Structures are given as structure tokens and as C-alpha cells.
Amino acid sequence: MPEKLRMRFSKTGRAIWLSHLDLMRTMQRAFLRAEYPLKYSEGFNPHAQISILLPLSVGVSSVCELMDFQLREDVDLTQLPERLTSVMPEGIVIHEAYPMENKSKFLKWLRVTARLEYDDRNLEEMAAGLNAFYAQDSIVITRKTKRGEGQTDIVPAIQTLNATAGERHVELEAMISAQEPTLNPDHLIAALRQLKPELAPDFAAFTRQEVYFENGEVFR
Amino acid sequence: MDARLERILPRVLKPARYVGGEYQQIIKDKADVDLRMAFCFPDVYEIGMSNIGMRILYDVINRMPGVWCERVFAPWGDMDAEMRKAGIPLYALESGDPVSEFDVLGFSVGYEMAYPAVLNMLDLAGIPLRSADRPDLTPLVFAGGTSCCNPEPMAPFFDLMVVGEGEEVDCELLELFRHAQKSGWSKTQFLEAAAQIQGIYVPAFYEPEYNDDGTIKTVHTTHNAPARVTKRIIEDLDACPFPTHPIVPSTEIVHDRVNVELFRGCIRGCRFCQAGYVYRPVRPRKTETLIKQGIEALKSTGYQEATLLSLSSSDYRPLSDLCDGMLEYCEPRSISLSLPSLRADNFSMDIMSRLQKVRKGGLTFAPEAGTQRLRDAINKNVTEEDLLNSCRVAFEGGWNGVKLYFMLGLPTETDEDVLGIAELANRVLHCWRQYAKFKNRGVRITVSTSCFVPKPHSPFQWEAQVTMAEYQRKVNLLRENIRARNVTYNWHDPDTSFVEAVLSRGDRRIADVIEHVWRHGGNLEAWGDYFSFERWMNAFKDCGVDPYFYACRERGAEEIMPWEVIDMGVTRRHLRHERDQAYKAVLSPDCRKQCTACGALKLMTKGGCCDA
Ligand code: SF4
């Protein structure tokens, strides 16, 4: 019985605009094109046994996406990344595939970077302002939930955060909680819009850089 | 990616349709390219990418060395507004480059309601709308597609129009254009040469003169252009390339599957159906070709569905063999096969049950008319017995829904014919009561009607469309007579059909109306979100055009039609004969029973025969 497998891939460039559903469909078709037989569920409406660990929002880049899957036969996993990448749309690159060892619930931290664009503000001032803003003891934002609006303090979900002024924009790097609680990087910007609009950027582009265990070790 | 684009994409619906990058898109090195074409589809991505004609031509044109053909679709309203606000011009998906930098823009215009969207795309590209306002050779703006069989309503906007199938003529045109660019020709010089290619209509070289009553008196030809432009066809489809490595959209489109095109043309000759006449002669592909192409496309795309496409798929002679061949590959891989255009007959039902082993939703039939007399008049060769037999097979096989499509306002229609629709629906219901396998699940019979639009190059091209009030009266009559709880009646509003009727049989004077509509906010008119009847009526008024003259007037037998210059193969005499037979409710044999010498055979210049 072939084991459970996991692969790490990037979703960058034009591919960041694919929704989670688009990506799932793309993955299934790519496996078929590469002639890797995905395992399907039994039943009336069989679907491929694939699952993506932390679904990514549309418009966010990532170089550390993880997907679990199962195949109906054993394959050479060292060849898989290249073969699968060759049948992917632009912007999706498979880096490695390996037997799955760590349950997804042990994935805790996520390191993200962001390019914050300010069209006509001083970048040094912005960076300093951002560092001060996120260093507060509590930042309570209003967010839409399934049951209307809710209040959340995002500070417990931020381990570290650092903003630096670059030449054209502010670079932000943060270690945030990926699960329990889940902090969507968008909330970092939402906090600015709600509480300190003068620091809210004209545009923000996030990239997921790496995922970690609770203890700070890289999660695979 | 354009930094401005990156900023607006998070704010628009379905951004994936605006970025390209799909698997098997064609990217070329600009250093090797001396001619860039923007293949423009005047509707949104999901519709355009589902269009088989566009897939075929994208493939064929990109096979030309030195030519790079990219895709351009119409942005939805939100994206359109964002692009205009940010100053982003219309761009092509593959390279992201502005369309205005391209040498050639080719619009694929399949239906008339897309006309305002063409203008919107030109404007968004920053290109003047009218051919006369584009004095230079580059960019060339042309059109192809079924709507070109009446090129007149869009005549002032396009530099030229391609009539018929594009695989060969598009390439000839692009070669000529490349030559013209290299030789420094003027636009007129190029158009004069292009007009000599069979299938190319240069509107500027034809000048209609009108009678006092508004009909066309004559058409003057200038610049040595041919008196008639004869449509192009591919004589040997097996020898013609077919896209076996099509683009696989990353986001969902309407028809997200592999297309296998069985044949072109139709043997039936339903008198209301433009497609049945303008795609003649009938030319099938060989079964081996189709199986090979189908399997290759399935392999290259990873699609889990293939459809056997054509105007009337069950008329493909070796359909059984084809299905066997495809199923042999598809079944073990759980790939489903579908047949879109089913006739209500035993053979089709047989094939159907073989293909759809699992999914059993609803079945769709199009009897088009409620009584045998009217079905005979329109030459829809389906009897009530055929239909009920098919329903019986379906119900016995476990289907629990049937959709029935009809048209109201067909020539010669009486109230008896309208009521016949209700009766037919009742008989289908009765059939279900008698034969259904799973009665406890209930049954859903849906009757839909739309208002008939007389089309150019069909036997009903002379007919008046019924007025909107008359259509509504018929709808009410039918509604009062459909009483069974299990039968649902849906009807389409007649206002779009009315506008469609004006556009499809319009002449050059309609162009101002189209531009007026666009200038007042009209765009993707095939979408209910955009269509505004009031906007069209205002445009007719402001432009001094009487829409009833075009939609609801019966043309005289000898009247010169706006599309008279266009020769689609089938002769006017044949069409008129078919029209006369309709008034006698006399059927004509299909091409297989007996060739009625429609005229299309003359297009087979290499001596091929029809339906071989
Ligand atoms: S030439 Fe004859 S067989 Fe061919 S399409 Fe016309 S009627 Fe049919």
C-alpha cells in the first residue's frame, strides 16, 4: 500500500490569482498529464485524495506551500518535482516530494514578507511608525465572521514583526501564527486601516516564506 | 506584470481570467516574431475560451513562423472600470502587452449582440473605432465568425471581414499583410490586394444606394472588388490541423473539456436555422482522425471530459464506431464522453445510455414547434412519436427530468400550434406516468420558449418577426394552458430577440445605432446585466432608424438584401424554394436521403462530394 505523500511547491507570479478551487483542479489535471495516478475516494462521486495544508488567499505569493496526496502506485519521488512542474501553468513549481511524516496540526508558525507601497509618503517615517504600531500590547480589530462582526486582538498571533524602509517601498517581515489562531496576513493591513489609516499602505503584496513547528523548527 | 494591474486585480471578480499564464498557452520569443496578432473575442474569458473556433485559429495562426497570436477577451464591467481609472489599456493575455502595439487585431464575432463589446474593446485599446479614422496600414482591424455572413451593421468599423472558415484564409491574409508591411504599402493598396482573396470582404469598397422606401436599390463596387464574396471552407478536414494541445484554463470556463469536432455542416436543413445553411457543405472527419485527436488532447490536457461536437452529432455516420473507440480509452480512465446536440430518436438514445452510465440529470430536446404541421413547415424532422419514444427510453432508464425547447413566432404559426406545445408537454408527462422507473422521485418537465429571430442566409430571411406584443400574447396563451404541476414554463423576454432581429438583418445604417448604444453605456449585450432595451430604443430614435423596418417587415421576393454581396454557397433560389415549401408545410428530404442541390457543393473546388 503506497504511503501518504507530501510535496512542497511555490505559487508565484501569474499563478497567485488562482483561487484555492482553481488550484485543486489544476493539481488534479497536472497529475493526470504527468501520468501520476492519484488515489481517488470511493463512492458515487469520487474525488482525488489531495489536500493543501494552509489554503492560500488569492493574490498572495508563496514559496512554501504544502500539499498531501496519495498515489495508486509507488513512483520515484526524486523525479516527481521536475516532471510535475513541466506540466504546470506558469508560476507553480514543485520543489520536493517525500513521505508525509508530520501531521498538519503541528504546523504552527508562518513567516511572511510583504512589500508595502506608499505612493507619496516618507518611507522611513512609515517604517518607524509601523514598528511602533505593531509593538503595542494589544491591537483589537473588527473582522467579519460567519456570525456578523467580531473583535479580535491580533497581537498574540504575532511573534515578531519588523518593518524596514527600502528604496521604493517598505519591507515587512513577520512571524505569525498559522493555526490556532489563524492570522491572515491581510489582518495586519486591516489593523492599520481601522486604527491608524495614516500608516495604511496604498498597496501591499504578501509572500509566504516558510512554515515552522511550535518550537521554531522548519515544518516539512 | 504591470504594477498598476497588480493593484487592481485584488478588487475585481475572478481575477484569474485577466492574467494568462495557463498551461499550453503559446509564448514566443519576440526576437523571432515579425507579426503580432491580437485575437480578440468580444465576450468574457469564460465564454471566449469555450469557443472552439477561437481554439482552432489560435493554434493554426501560431503555427506560422514569425507570427505570434495572443488572446484578448472583454473585461467584465468592474475590470473595465478599474482599467480605465488606472489608465491601463486593453492588453493581451500571453505577453501582457497593450493591444495597440500589435500589427493586427482579429475579432471573432459569433453573435450580433457582441457588437457593442467590439467597440468597447477598440476604445479600451485606444484604437479609433471607425476604419476611416485609421488611415495607416497598422494596426489592421478585421473580423471573422458567423456574424460576418451579414457584414453590414459593422461595416464602418472593420477594415475587412473574413467570410467562412478561417484556417486557410487567415494565414493567407496575414502573409499578405506581412508583405504589405515590408513593402511599405498604403492601407488602400493592401485592402485592394486583400479584396482579391476569396472570402475577404472589404466594406469600404462597397457602396449601397437606397430606394425611397429605405430598401437597397443597388450596391456599387469600387477598387476592383469582386461583385460577390464567396465564403471559404476547408475541403478536407482530415488534412487540416486541429488543436490537440489546447490551452487548459486554470480557472473554470463554460465548456471546460476536450472538444472533438465530428463534422461541419448539417444534413437536416431546418428552415429556421442559419447554422444549418451557412456551414454547408457537410464534411465529416474520419473516425481514426477523431479518435487520434481526441486521445491526444485528453493526454495533453488532463481533462476528464470530452465532447463529441457538431451541429447534429447523431448524424455522424460512424458514431457507434467513434464512441467505441473513444470509450476504449475513456472508460478505464473514468473520462466521461458527452454528446451535446442530440436528436430525439432511438439511435441517439441508445448512444446516450451507453455514454452516460452514471450521471442522470435532465435530458434536453428541441422539438421547436408544438404541432406536426408546424414542425413540417420548419422542416424539423422529428415526429411526436420519436419524441415520446425517446422520453420513454429516458424515463425507463431512470432519468427524471426533460427540458423541451420551442420557438414562438415561427412563420405560419397559429394559436393551435401554440396550444400544441402544452399538449405535447402533457403527453410527455403521461409518458412518465406510464414508464418511469423511479416514480417516487417525481418528474420535472420544463418547457422553454423564445421568440423566433429570422436570420440571413436561411429560408426565413424574408420573414417578418412577430411583434413583441404578439409574442407576449402567445406566451400568455400558452401559460394559461400549461396547468400540470410537474410542468414548468419559462419564456425568454422578446426584447433581446427584437434587437437581435434588427442587428442580424440590418444594413450599414445600423452602425450608428451600435455606436450610440456603446457611447451610452452598452457593452456586453448578451448579458442580462448589461442589456437595456431602453438604451437600444433611444439609440434607434436618436439615429433616426426605424427598428420595425428591420425586424418586423416582410421582405419582397426580389428585394436586395444587405448581405446580398456575401455568397455562402447555398443559393438564394434554394432558400426561396425552401421558404415556399414551408408555407405549404411540405418537408424537404435531408441530404442523405436526397441531395436537393442547395448550391453549397460548388465550394468543393477539388471535386470532393458532400457528406462523404
Ligand atoms: S449540396 Fe446537396 S448534399 Fe450537399 S449540403 Fe447541399 S443539399 Fe446537402
Short mmCIF file of N, CA, C and O in Angstrom, two decimals, chain A residues 17 23 35 65 77 79 120 125 178 193:
data_model
loop_
_atom_site.label_atom_id
_atom_site.label_comp_id
_atom_site.label_asym_id
_atom_site.label_seq_id
_atom_site.Cartn_x
_atom_site.Cartn_y
_atom_site.Cartn_z
N TRP A 17 -3.10 34.42 -8.77
CA TRP A 17 -4.50 34.82 -8.93
C TRP A 17 -5.44 33.63 -9.02
O TRP A 17 -6.65 33.80 -9.10
N LEU A 23 -6.78 25.93 -8.01
CA LEU A 23 -5.52 25.23 -7.77
C LEU A 23 -5.76 23.72 -7.61
O LEU A 23 -5.02 22.91 -8.16
N GLU A 35 0.96 11.70 -15.75
CA GLU A 35 0.70 10.27 -15.59
C GLU A 35 1.12 9.73 -14.24
O GLU A 35 1.71 8.65 -14.13
N GLU A 65 4.31 26.26 -0.06
CA GLU A 65 3.02 25.57 0.02
C GLU A 65 3.23 24.07 0.19
O GLU A 65 4.14 23.48 -0.40
N LEU A 77 10.13 9.33 -6.27
CA LEU A 77 9.79 10.68 -5.79
C LEU A 77 10.84 11.72 -6.17
O LEU A 77 10.54 12.91 -6.20
N GLN A 79 12.08 12.14 -9.05
CA GLN A 79 11.75 12.67 -10.39
C GLN A 79 10.49 13.51 -10.40
O GLN A 79 10.26 14.28 -11.31
N ASP A 120 3.00 58.49 -1.87
CA ASP A 120 3.63 59.79 -1.61
C ASP A 120 3.79 60.05 -0.11
O ASP A 120 3.32 61.04 0.41
N GLU A 125 9.66 57.24 7.77
CA GLU A 125 8.64 57.53 8.78
C GLU A 125 7.63 56.41 8.87
O GLU A 125 7.20 56.02 9.96
N ALA A 178 0.02 30.51 12.25
CA ALA A 178 -0.67 29.98 11.09
C ALA A 178 -1.96 29.28 11.49
O ALA A 178 -2.94 29.29 10.75
N ARG A 193 -5.71 50.06 8.58
CA ARG A 193 -6.83 50.81 8.00
C ARG A 193 -7.83 51.21 9.08
O ARG A 193 -8.37 52.31 9.06
#
